[in-house]
Coordinates of N, CA and C in Angstrom, one line a residue:
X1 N 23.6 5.4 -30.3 CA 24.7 5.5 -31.2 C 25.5 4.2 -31.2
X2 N 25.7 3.8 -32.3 CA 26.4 2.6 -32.3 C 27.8 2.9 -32.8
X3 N 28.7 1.8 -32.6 CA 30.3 1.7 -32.2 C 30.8 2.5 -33.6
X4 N 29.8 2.0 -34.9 CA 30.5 2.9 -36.4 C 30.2 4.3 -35.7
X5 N 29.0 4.5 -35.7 CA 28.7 6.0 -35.8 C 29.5 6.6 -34.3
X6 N 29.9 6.4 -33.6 CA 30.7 6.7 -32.8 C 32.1 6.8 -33.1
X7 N 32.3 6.0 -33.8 CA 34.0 6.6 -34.2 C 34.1 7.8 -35.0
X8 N 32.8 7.5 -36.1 CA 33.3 8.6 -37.0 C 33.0 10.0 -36.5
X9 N 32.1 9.9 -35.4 CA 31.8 11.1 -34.4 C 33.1 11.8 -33.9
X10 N 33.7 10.3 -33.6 CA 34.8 11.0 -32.8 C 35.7 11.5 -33.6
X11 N 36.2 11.2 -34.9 CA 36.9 11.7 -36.0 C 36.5 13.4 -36.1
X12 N 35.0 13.6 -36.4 CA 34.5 14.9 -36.4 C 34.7 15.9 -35.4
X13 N 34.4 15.4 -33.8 CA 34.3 16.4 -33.4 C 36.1 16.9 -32.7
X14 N 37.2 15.9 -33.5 CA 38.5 16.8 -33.7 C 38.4 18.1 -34.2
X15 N 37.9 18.8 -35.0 CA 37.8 20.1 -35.8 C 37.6 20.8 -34.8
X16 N 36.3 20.4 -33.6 CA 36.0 21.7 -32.3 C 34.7 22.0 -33.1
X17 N 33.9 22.3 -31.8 CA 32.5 22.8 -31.8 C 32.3 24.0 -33.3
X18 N 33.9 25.0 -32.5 CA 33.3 26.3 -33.8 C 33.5 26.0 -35.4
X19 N 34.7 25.4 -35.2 CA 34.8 24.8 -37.1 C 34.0 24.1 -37.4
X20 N 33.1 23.2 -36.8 CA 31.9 22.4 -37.1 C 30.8 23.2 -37.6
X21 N 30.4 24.6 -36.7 CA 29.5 24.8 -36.7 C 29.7 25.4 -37.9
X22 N 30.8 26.8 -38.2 CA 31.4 27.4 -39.2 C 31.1 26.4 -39.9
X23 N 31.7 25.5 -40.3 CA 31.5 24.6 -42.1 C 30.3 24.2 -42.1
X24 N 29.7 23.2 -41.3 CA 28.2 22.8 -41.7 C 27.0 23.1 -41.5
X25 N 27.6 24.5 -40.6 CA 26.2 25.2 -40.3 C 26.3 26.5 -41.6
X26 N 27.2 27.6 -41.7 CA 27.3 28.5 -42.1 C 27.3 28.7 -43.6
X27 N 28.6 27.6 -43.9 CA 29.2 27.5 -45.1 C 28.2 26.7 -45.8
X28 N 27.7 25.3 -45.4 CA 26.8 24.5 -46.0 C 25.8 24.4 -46.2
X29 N 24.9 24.9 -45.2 CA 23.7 25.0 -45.0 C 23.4 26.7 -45.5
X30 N 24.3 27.9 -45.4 CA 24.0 29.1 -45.7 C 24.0 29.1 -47.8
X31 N 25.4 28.8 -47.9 CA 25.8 28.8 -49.5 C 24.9 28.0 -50.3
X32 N 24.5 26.5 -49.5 CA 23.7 25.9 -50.7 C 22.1 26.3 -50.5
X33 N 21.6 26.8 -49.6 CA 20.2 27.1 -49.6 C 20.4 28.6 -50.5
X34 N 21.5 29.5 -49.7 CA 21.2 30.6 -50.7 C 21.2 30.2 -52.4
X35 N 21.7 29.0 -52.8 CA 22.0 28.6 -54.1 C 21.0 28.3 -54.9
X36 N 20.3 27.6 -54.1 CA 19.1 26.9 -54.4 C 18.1 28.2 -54.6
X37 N 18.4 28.8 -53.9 CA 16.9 30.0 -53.6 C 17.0 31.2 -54.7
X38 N 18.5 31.0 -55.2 CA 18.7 32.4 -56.4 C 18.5 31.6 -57.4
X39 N 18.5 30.0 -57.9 CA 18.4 29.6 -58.9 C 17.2 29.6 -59.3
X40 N 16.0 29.1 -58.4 CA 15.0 29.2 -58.4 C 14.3 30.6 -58.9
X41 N 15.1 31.7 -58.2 CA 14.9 33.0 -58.2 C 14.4 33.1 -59.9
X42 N 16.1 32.3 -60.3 CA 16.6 32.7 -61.5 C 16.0 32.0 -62.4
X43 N 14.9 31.2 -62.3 CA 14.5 30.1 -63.1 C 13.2 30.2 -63.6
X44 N 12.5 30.8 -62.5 CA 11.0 31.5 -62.1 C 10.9 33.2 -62.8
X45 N 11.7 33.4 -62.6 CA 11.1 35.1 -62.6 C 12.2 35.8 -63.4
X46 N 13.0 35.0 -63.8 CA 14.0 34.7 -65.2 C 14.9 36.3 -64.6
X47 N 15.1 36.6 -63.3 CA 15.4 38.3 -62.9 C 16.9 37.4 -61.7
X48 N 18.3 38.2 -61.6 CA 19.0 37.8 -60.7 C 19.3 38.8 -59.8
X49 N 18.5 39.1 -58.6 CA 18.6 40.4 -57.4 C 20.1 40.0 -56.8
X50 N 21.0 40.7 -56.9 CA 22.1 40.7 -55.5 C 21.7 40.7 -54.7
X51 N 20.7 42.0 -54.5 CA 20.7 42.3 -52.7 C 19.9 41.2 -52.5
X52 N 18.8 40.3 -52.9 CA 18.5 39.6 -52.4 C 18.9 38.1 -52.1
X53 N 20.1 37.9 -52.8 CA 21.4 36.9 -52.6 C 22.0 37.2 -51.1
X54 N 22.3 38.8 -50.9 CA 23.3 38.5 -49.7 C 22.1 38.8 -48.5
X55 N 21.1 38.9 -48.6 CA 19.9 38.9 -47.9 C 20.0 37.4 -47.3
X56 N 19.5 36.5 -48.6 CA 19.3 35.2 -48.5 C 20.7 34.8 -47.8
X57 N 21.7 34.9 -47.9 CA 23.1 34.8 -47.5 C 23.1 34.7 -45.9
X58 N 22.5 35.8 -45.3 CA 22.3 36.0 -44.2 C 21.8 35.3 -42.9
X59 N 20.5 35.3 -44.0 CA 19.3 34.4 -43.1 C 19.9 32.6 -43.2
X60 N 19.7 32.5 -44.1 CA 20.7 31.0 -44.2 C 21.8 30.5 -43.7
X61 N 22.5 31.6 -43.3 CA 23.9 31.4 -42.8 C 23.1 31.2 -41.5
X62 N 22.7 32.1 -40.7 CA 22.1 32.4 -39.5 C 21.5 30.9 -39.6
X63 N 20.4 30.6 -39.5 CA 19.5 29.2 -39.7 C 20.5 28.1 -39.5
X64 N 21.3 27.9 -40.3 CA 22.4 26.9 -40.7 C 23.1 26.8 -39.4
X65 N 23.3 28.0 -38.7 CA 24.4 28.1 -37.7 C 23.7 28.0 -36.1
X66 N 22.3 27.8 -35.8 CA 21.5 27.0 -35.3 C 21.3 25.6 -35.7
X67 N 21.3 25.6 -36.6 CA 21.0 24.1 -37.4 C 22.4 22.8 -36.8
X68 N 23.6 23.5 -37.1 CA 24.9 23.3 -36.6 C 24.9 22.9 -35.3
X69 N 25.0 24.2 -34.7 CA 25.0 24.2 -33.3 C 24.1 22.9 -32.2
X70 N 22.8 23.1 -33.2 CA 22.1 22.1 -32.3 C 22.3 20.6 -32.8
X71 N 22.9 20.4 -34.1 CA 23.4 18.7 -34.0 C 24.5 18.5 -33.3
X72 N 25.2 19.5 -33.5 CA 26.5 18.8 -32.5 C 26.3 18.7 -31.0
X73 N 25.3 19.9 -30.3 CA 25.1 19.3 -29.2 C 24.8 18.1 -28.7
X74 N 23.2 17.7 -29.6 CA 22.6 16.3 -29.6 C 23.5 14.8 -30.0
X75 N 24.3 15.3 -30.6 CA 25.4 14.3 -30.7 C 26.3 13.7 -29.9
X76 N 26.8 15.1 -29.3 CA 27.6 15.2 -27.8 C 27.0 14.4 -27.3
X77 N 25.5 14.8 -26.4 CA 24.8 13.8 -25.6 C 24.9 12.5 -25.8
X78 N 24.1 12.2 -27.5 CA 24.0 10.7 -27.8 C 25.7 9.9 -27.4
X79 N 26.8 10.5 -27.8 CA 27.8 10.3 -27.7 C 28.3 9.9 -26.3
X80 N 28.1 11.0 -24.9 CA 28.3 10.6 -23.9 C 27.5 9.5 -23.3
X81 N 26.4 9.6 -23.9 CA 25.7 8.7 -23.2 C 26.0 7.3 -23.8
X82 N 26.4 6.9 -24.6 CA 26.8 5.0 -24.8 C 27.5 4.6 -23.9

């Protein structure tokens, strides 16, 4: 990790692990995949399922919030370790 990518780390990880994870796991990674996946839905099969929106809602949120979880740890490390 170099000295840029280190500050702006440090800028980020002011929010705290769970607002991190919450925005760029849950919110970002859950809302734009589910977005992508109903558009597609809706593009393909020209049909718009709810339940399979907050389905997709779910699993993406979930994913996202591993997804999250595990950069910020790897970051942490790269971060303590310079």
């Amino acid at each position: 990790m170099n000295e840029q990518q280190a500050n702006k780390w440090r800028k980020t990880r002011t929010m705290g692990k769970a607002k991190y994870v919450m925005y760029y796991g849950v919110l970002l990674w859950g809302v734009l995949l589910t977005a992508i996946f109903t558009g597609l839905e809706l593009l393909t099969q020209s049909v718009y399922n709810v339940s399979w929106m907050y389905i997709r809602l779910a699993v993406f949120g979930s994913v996202g919030f591993f997804i999250a979880n595990f950069r910020w740890e790897s970051r942490e490390k790269r971060f303590q370790s310079r």
